[in-house]
XYZ file of C-alpha atoms in Angstrom:
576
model
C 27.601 -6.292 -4.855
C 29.868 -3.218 -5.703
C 28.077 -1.467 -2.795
C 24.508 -0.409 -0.799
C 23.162 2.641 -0.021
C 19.726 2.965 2.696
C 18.020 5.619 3.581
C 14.931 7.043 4.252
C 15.800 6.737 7.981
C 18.824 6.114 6.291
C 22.357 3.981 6.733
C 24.855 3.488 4.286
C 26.348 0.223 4.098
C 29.346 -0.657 1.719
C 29.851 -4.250 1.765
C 28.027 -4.578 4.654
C 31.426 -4.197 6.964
C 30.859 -0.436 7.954
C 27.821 1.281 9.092
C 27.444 5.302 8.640
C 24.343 6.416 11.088
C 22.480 9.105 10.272
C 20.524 11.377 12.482
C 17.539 10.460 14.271
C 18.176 6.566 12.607
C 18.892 3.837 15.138
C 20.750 1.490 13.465
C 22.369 -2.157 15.098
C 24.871 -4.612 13.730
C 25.947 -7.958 15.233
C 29.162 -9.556 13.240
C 30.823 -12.820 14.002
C 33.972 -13.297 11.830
C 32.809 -12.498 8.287
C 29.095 -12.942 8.990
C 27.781 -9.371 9.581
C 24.075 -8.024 10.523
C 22.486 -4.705 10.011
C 18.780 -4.014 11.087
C 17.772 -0.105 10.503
C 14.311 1.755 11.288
C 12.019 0.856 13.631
C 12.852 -2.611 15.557
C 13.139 -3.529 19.597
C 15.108 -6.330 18.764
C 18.143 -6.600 21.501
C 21.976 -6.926 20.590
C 21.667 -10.685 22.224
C 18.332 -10.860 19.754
C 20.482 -9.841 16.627
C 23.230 -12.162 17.715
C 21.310 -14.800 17.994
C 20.399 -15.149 14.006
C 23.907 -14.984 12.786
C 22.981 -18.718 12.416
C 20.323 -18.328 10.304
C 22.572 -15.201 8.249
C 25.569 -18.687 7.780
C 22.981 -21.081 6.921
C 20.920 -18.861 4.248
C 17.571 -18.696 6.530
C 16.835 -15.699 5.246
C 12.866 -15.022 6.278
C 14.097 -15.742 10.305
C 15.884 -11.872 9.570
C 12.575 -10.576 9.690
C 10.576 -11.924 12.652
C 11.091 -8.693 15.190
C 7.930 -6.549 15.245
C 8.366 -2.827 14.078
C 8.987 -1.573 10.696
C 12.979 -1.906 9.110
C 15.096 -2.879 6.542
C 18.089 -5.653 6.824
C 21.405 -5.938 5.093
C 23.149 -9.289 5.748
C 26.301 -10.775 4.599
C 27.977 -14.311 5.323
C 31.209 -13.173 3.323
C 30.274 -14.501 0.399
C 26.806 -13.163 -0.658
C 25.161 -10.569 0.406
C 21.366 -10.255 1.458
C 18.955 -6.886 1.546
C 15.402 -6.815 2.212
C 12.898 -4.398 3.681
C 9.514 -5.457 5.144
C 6.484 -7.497 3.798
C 4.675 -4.507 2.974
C 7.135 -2.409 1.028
C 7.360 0.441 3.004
C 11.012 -0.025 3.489
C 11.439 -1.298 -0.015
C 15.006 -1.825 -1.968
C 15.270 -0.354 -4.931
C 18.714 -1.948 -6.891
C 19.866 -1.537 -10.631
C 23.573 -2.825 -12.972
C 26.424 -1.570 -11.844
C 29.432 -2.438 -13.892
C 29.755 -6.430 -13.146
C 28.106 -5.850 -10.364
C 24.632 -4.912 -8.713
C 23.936 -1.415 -6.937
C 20.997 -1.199 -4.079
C 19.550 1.373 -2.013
C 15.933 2.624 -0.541
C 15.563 5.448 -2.463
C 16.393 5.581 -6.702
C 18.173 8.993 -6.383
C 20.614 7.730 -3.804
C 21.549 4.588 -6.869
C 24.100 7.205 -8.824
C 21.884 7.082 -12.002
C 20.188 9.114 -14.281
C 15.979 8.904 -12.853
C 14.344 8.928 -15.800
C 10.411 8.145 -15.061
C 9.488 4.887 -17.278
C 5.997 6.444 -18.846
C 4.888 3.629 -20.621
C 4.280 1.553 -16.985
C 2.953 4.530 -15.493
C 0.429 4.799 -18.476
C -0.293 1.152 -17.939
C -0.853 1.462 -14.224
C -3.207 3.893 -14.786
C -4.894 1.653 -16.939
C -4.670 -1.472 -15.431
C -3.653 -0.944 -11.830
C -0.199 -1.578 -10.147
C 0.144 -4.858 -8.680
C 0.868 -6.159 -11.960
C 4.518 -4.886 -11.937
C 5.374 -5.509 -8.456
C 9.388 -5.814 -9.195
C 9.280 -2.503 -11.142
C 9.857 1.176 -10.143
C 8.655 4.533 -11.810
C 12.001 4.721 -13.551
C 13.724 2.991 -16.484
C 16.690 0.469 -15.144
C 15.337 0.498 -11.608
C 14.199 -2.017 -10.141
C 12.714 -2.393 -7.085
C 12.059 -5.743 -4.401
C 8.403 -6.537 -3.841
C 6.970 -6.929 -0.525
C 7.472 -10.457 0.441
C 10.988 -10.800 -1.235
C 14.239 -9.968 -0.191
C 17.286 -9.750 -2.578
C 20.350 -11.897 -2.354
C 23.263 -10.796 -4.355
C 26.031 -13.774 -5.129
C 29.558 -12.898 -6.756
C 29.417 -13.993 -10.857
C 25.848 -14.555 -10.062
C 22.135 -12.109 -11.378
C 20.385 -10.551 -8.405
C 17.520 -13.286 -7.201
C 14.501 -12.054 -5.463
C 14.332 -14.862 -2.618
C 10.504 -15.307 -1.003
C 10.536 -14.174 2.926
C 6.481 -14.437 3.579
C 6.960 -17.082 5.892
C 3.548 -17.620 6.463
C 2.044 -20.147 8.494
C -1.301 -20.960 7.636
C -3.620 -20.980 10.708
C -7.077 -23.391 9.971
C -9.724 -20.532 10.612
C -10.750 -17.470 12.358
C -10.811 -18.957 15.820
C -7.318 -20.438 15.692
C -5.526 -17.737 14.501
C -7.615 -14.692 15.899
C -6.102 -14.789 19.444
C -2.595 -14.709 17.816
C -3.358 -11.569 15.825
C -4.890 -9.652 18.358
C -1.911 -10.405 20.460
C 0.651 -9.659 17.912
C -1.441 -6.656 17.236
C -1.781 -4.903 20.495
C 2.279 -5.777 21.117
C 2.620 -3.761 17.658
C 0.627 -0.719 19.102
C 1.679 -0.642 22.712
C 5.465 -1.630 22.081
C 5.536 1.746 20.458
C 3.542 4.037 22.810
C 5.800 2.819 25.704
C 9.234 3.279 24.325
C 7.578 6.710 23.164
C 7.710 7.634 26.981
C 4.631 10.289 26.770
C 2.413 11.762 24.587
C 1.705 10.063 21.080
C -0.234 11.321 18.033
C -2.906 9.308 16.258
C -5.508 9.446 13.100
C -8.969 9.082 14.445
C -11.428 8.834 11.438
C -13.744 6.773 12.962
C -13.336 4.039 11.030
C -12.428 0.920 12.500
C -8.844 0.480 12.048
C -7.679 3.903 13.597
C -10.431 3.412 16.281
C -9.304 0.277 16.994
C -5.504 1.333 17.129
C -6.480 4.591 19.323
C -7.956 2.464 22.019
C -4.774 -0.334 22.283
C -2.705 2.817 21.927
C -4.778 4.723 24.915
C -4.425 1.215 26.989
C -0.695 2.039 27.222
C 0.220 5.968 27.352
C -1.455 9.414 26.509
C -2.705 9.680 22.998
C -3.587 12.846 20.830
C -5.942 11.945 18.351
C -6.606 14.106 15.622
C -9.937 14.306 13.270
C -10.533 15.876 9.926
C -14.126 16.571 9.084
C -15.430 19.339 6.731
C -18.900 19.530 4.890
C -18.634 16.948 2.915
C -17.172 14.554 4.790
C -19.058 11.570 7.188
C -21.099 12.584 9.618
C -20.693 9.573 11.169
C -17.308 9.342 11.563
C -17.465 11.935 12.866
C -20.052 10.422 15.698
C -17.586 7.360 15.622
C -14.343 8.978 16.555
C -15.750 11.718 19.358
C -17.439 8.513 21.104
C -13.762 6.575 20.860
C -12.118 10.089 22.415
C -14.329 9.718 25.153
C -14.120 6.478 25.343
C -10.354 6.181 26.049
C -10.165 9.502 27.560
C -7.829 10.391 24.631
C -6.545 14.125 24.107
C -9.118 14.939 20.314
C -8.170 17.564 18.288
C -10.976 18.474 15.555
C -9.625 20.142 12.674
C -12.522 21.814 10.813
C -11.713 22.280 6.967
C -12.701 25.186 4.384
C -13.117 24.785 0.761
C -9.076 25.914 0.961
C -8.043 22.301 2.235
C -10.270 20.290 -0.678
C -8.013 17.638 -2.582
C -6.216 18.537 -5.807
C -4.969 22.067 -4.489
C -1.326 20.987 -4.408
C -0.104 23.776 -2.528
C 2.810 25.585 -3.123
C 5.712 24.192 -0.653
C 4.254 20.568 -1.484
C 7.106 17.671 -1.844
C 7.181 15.922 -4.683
C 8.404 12.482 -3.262
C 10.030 9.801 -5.513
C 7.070 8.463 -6.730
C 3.032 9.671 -7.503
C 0.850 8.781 -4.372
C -2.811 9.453 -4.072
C -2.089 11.022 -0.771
C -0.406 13.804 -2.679
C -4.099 15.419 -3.706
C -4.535 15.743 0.066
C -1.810 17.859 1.144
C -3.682 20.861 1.975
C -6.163 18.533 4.343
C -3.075 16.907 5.718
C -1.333 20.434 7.127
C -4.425 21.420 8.626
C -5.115 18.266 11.095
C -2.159 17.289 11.753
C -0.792 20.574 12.820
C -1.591 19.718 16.885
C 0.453 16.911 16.579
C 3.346 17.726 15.051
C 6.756 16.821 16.932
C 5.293 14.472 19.031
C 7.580 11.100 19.386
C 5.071 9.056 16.757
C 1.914 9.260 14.713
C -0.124 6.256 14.596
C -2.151 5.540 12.122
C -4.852 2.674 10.816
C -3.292 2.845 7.120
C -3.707 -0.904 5.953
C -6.153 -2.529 8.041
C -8.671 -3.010 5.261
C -5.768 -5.345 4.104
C -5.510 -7.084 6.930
C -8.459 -7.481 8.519
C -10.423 -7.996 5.688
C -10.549 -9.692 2.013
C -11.892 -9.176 -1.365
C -13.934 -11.529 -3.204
C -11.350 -13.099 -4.958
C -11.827 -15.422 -2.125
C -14.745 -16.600 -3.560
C -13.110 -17.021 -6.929
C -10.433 -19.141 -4.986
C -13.459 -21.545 -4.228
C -14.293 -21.912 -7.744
C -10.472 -22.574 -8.593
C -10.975 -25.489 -5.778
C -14.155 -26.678 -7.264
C -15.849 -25.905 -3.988
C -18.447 -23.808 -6.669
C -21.695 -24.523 -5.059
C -20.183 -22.662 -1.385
C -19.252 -20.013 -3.993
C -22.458 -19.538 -4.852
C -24.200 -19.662 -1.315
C -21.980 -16.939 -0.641
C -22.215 -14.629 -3.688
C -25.791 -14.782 -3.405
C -26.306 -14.004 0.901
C -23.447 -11.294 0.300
C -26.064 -9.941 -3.094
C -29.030 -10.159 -0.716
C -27.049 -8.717 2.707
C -26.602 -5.291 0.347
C -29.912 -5.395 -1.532
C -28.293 -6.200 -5.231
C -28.578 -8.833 -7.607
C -25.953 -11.332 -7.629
C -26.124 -12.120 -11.346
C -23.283 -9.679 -12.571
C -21.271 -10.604 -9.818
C -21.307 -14.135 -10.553
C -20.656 -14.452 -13.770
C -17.579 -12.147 -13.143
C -16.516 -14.488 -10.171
C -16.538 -17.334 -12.573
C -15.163 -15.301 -15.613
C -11.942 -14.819 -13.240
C -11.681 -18.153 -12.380
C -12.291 -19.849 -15.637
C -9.941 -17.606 -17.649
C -6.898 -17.327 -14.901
C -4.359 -14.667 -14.308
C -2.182 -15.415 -17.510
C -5.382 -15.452 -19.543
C -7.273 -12.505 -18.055
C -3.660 -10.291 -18.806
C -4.098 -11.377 -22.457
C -7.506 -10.782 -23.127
C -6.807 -7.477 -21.534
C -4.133 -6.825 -23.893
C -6.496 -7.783 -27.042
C -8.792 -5.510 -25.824
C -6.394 -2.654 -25.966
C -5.141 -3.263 -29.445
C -8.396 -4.119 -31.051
C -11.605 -2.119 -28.725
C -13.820 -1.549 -27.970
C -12.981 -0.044 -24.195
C -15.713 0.003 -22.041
C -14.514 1.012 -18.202
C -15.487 -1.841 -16.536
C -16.954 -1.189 -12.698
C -15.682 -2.402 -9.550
C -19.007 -3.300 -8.648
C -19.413 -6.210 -11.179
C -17.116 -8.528 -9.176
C -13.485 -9.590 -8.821
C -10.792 -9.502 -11.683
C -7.371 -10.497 -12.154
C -6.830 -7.357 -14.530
C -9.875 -4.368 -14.490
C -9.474 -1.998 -17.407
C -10.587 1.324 -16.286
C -11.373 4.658 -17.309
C -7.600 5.309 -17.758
C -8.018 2.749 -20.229
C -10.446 4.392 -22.157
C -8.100 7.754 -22.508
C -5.094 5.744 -23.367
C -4.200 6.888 -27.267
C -3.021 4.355 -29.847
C 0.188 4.319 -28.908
C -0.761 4.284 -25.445
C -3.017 1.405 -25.568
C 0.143 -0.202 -27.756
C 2.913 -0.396 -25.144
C 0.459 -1.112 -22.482
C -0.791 -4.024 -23.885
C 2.873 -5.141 -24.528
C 3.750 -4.480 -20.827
C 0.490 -6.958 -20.134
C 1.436 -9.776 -21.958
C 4.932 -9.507 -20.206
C 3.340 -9.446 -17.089
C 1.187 -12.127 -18.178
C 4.810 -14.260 -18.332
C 5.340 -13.329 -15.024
C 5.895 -15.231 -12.060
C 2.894 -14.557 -9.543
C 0.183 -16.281 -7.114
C -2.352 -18.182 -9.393
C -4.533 -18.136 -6.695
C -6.927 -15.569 -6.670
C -7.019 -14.830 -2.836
C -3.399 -14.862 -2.731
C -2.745 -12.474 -5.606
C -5.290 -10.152 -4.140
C -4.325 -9.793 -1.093
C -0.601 -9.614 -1.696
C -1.276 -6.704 -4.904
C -3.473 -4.772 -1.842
C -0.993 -5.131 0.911
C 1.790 -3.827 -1.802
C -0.115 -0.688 -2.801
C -0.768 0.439 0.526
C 2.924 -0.270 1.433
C 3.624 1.897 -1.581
C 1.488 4.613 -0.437
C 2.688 4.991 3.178
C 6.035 5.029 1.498
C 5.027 7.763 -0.841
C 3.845 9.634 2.274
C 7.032 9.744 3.987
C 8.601 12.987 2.556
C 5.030 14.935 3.395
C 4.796 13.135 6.809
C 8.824 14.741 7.295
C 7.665 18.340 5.737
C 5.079 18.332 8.521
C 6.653 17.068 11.194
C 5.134 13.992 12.224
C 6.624 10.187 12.839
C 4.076 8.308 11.198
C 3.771 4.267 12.176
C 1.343 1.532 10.498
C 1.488 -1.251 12.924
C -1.168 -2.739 10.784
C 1.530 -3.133 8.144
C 4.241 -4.817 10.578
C 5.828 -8.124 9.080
C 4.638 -9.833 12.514
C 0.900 -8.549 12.016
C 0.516 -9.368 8.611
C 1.794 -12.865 8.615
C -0.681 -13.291 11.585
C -3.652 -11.832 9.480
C -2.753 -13.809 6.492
C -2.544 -16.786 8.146
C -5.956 -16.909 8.861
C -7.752 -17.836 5.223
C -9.440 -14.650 3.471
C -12.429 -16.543 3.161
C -12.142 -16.625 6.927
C -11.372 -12.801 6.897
C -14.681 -12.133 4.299
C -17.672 -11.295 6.747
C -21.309 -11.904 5.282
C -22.873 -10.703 8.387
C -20.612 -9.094 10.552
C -17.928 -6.346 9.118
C -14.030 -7.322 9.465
C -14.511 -10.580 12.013
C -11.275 -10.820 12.573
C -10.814 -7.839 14.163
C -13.869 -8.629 16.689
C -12.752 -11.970 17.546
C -8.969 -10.757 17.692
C -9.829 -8.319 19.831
C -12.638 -9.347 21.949
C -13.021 -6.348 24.790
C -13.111 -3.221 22.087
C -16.858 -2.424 22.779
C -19.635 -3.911 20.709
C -20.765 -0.195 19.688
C -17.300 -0.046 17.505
C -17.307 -3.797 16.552
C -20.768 -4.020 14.911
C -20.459 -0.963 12.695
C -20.876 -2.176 9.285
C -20.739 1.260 7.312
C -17.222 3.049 5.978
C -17.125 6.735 4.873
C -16.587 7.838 1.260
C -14.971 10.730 0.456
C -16.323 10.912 -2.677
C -18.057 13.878 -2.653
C -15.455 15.910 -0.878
C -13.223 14.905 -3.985
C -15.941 15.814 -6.392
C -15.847 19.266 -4.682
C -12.069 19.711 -5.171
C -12.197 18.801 -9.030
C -14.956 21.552 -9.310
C -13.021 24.267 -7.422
C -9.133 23.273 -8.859
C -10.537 22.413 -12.798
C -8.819 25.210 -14.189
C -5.775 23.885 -12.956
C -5.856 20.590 -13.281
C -7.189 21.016 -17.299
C -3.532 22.904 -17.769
C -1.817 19.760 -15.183
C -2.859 17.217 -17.468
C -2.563 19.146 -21.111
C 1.416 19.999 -20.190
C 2.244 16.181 -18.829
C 4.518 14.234 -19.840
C 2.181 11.222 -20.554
C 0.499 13.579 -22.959
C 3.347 14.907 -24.562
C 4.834 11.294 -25.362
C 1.567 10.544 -27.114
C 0.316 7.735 -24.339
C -2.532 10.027 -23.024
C -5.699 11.682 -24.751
C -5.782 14.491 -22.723
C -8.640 16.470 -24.357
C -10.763 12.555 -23.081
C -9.084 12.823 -19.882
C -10.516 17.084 -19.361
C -13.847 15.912 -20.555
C -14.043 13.207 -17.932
C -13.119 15.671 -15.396
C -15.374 18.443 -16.468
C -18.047 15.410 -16.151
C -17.435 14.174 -12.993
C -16.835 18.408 -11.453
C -20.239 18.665 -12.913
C -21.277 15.407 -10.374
C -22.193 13.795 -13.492
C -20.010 10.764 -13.018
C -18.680 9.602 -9.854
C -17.389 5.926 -11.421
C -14.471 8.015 -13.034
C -13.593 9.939 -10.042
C -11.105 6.948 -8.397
C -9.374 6.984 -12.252
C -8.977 10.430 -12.733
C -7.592 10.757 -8.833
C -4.397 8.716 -10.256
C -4.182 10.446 -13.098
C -4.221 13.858 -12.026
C -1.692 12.499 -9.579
C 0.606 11.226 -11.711
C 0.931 14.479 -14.331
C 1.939 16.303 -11.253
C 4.469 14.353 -9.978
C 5.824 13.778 -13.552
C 5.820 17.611 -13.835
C 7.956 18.277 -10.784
C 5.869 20.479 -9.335
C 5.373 21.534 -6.359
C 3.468 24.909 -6.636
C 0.894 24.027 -8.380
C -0.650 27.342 -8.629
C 2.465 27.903 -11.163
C 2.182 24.833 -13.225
C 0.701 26.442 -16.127
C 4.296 27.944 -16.710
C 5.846 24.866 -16.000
């Protein structure tokens, strides 16, 4: 290694023998002769605790660096190699790239002393194809980054190797591993509120998983929880998160929005950030809630507890790749007749997943591209390894060229065969990525935001308990209810989720203008990867309320042409 740079809370490490703090970063470091330990960000974890793994640093135990609860990154070094990882979920991620002989890392690509030039051909196929099948590549040509899971060891005369760190310990079902989570749950919530020493921020949607975090959080300081609602938002979230104020005698702030905080605004003042996040259309909602909060010690949040406490139906697909098919189809059909739809579609797509594979899905996807037709397939129809999308269908030529190329690498690529697995590892990733592209809007207005959801602890306790476990029929994330048995039965049993669908149909009406001149200058459309006049008709469609299927697509989209542009008044970015 010629050297490491980490920020974003930020050290600098050279060799791993000196330590540079910055401000407001707590940084450690236990050494013992040449073997040397540096843990940075958000971790209890004593000097005797630190000390006590220089074993495992000598003997190349890697994962045991990454058993504290909080959220942090880790540099070790037993003299001879070196070893740099963040956490499982990737919101401290490690970005690295060639160096001379050697290898060059850091945790954030402008801080790796090259050129950041953004790699449009993967961002045209993400937008096609989704994310998670490029987990080891960044938004910039020659940088790579370390996936959740993986940590990167670095040898003298040796390539970088991504070594596995998931460590998880698979628990036999619900039951057995439910009292662990909730455990290693509330520690993750009420670890932080204490060494806070007063008054804590908190989302309060009234969803589950920031209810759910409000009331551990309430069980061990004062809270200030903080609402968004406007006229197109849930009603009864709304309901949800005044009863969980009252409930925990929590401090609720209600921010009321106009039609000036709808998404796709992108303010002038906005941050850019070093990648494109969805969050980034929701700026303007963002200032105006969290505004009572802002300087308090922390923000907690429930980002990632869909992950965690839940699963997707490629757990059922995991049952056909077991030959367990006949408990596949119980289940497809009482989860059809539990929502009122017909099973059908989704089981042929179940067992389309499962008979063609990863590898083989990622080709025919490919095929598709070169030779047509695209249809958008819907998320309804069931599970996939590889969903071509509407950002498929406004791919040009050369677009849907290089993106099928990039498939049929990644179809080469080494990833979980099994379904459940891949899922839930390509979900936990993308939310890491997005609270990570959060971070320079969560600095601009001034809050400390924490996922304990997202800890390395709590997520190797949630995905220790099979996803087929974690997949309720009848009752709405089960692990949470049996983790967590005295959160009232009033929260528990709610089965619904808001949408805000229509509040983002509302901001593509009002912003259209804009967003029609966003997409015709970007990049992607300029390089010839992106039709955009099939991109401004599907918005002018779905601003019209005419097709809400698209709306998820052309969120990313629009996302990604203004972060490629640089821009952060968007009011100006038809000069731009």
């Amino acid at each position: 290694m010629t050297g490491g740079t980490t920020t974003g809370g930020g050290i600098e490490i050279e060799g791993l023998r000196g330590v540079r703090r910055a401000l407001a970063t707590r940084v450690r470091t236990a050494c013992e002769g040449l073997v040397t330990l540096a843990v940075a960000g958000d971790c209890p974890a004593t000097e005797q605790e630190l000390r006590g793994v220089l074993p495992a640093v000598r003997a190349g135990r890697w994962a045991e660096l990454t058993r504290w609860p909080g959220s942090y990154w880790v540099a070790a070094s037993d003299g001879r190699q070196h070893f740099i990882c963040g956490d499982l979920a990737g919101i401290r991620t490690v970005y690295y790239t060639p160096a001379g002989e050697g290898t060059v890392w850091a945790s954030e690509p402008r801080l790796l002393g090259r050129p950041l030039v953004p790699d449009l051909p993967l961002l045209a196929a993400r937008l096609a194809a989704g994310e998670q099948h490029w987990p080891h590549r960044s938004p910039y040509e020659q940088i790579r980054q370390v996936p959740g899971g993986f940590g990167l060891l670095l040898a003298p005369e040796a390539p970088p190797q991504l070594v596995d760190i998931a460590d998880i310990e698979p628990a036999g079902e619900l039951r057995e591993g439910a009292e662990h989570f909730g455990r290693i749950l509330s520690d993750a919530v009420q670890y932080r509120v204490r060494a806070a020493g007063g008054l804590v921020g908190a989302d309060l949607s009234g969803g589950l998983d920031s209810s759910a975090a409000v009331v551990l959080a309430a069980a061990a300081g004062e809270v200030h929880a903080v609402t968004y609602t406007d006229g197109y938002t849930s009603g009864e979230d709304m309901a949800f998160a005044a009863r969980v104020a009252e409930h925990t005698a929590a401090r609720h702030t209600i921010a009321t929005g106009s039609d000036e905080q709808l998404p796709f605004g992108f303010p002038a003042g906005q941050p850019t950030g070093a990648e494109p996040v969805l969050e980034a259309a929701m700026y303007a909602m963002d200032t105006a809630y969290l505004r009572p909060v802002r300087g308090l010690p922390l923000h907690l949040t429930g980002h990632g507890g869909d992950v965690v406490l839940d699963a997707s139906s490629s757990c059922w697909v995991r049952l056909l790749q077991d030959g367990r098919r006949r408990e596949a189809h119980r289940q497809v059909v009482a989860y059809a007749r539990l929502r009122n739809t017909a099973p059908g579609p989704y089981w042929k797509a179940l067992k389309q997943a499962a008979g063609a594979g990863r590898a083989g899905t990622l080709e025919q996807a490919a095929t598709t591209l070169e030779h047509g037709p695209i249809t958008p397939q819907a998320a309804v129809g069931g599970w996939s390894w590889c969903r071509l999308g509407a950002g498929a269908s406004w791919l040009t030529a050369e677009g849907r060229h290089e993106v099928a190329a990039l498939l049929r690498q990644a179809a080469r690529n080494r990833q979980p065969e099994h379904a459940d697995e891949f899922d839930q590892w390509a979900a936990l990733r993308s939310v890491g990525a997005s609270a990570r592209g959060w971070a320079p809007y969560a600095e601009t207005l001034g809050v400390t935001p924490v996922y304990p959801y997202l800890d390395n602890e709590v997520v190797r306790a949630a995905f220790a308990v099979p996803a087929l476990a974690r997949r309720g029929l009848v009752t709405y994330k089960p692990l949470l209810r049996a983790a967590l048995p005295a959160l009232p039965d009033w929260l528990t049993s709610r089965r619904s989720k808001g949408s805000f669908t229509a509040q983002r149909i509302a901001g593509l009406a009002r912003h259209q203008g804009l967003l029609d001149k966003l997409i015709t200058s970007s990049p992607l459309t300029a390089g010839g990867l992106i039709d955009s006049a099939a991109v401004r008709a599907a918005l002018a469609q779905a601003a019209r309320g005419q097709s809400s299927t698209v709306i998820a697509d052309l969120h990313q989209v629009i996302v990604t042409c203004w972060w490629l542009t640089g821009q952060t008044a968007g009011k100006e970015v038809a000069a731009c």
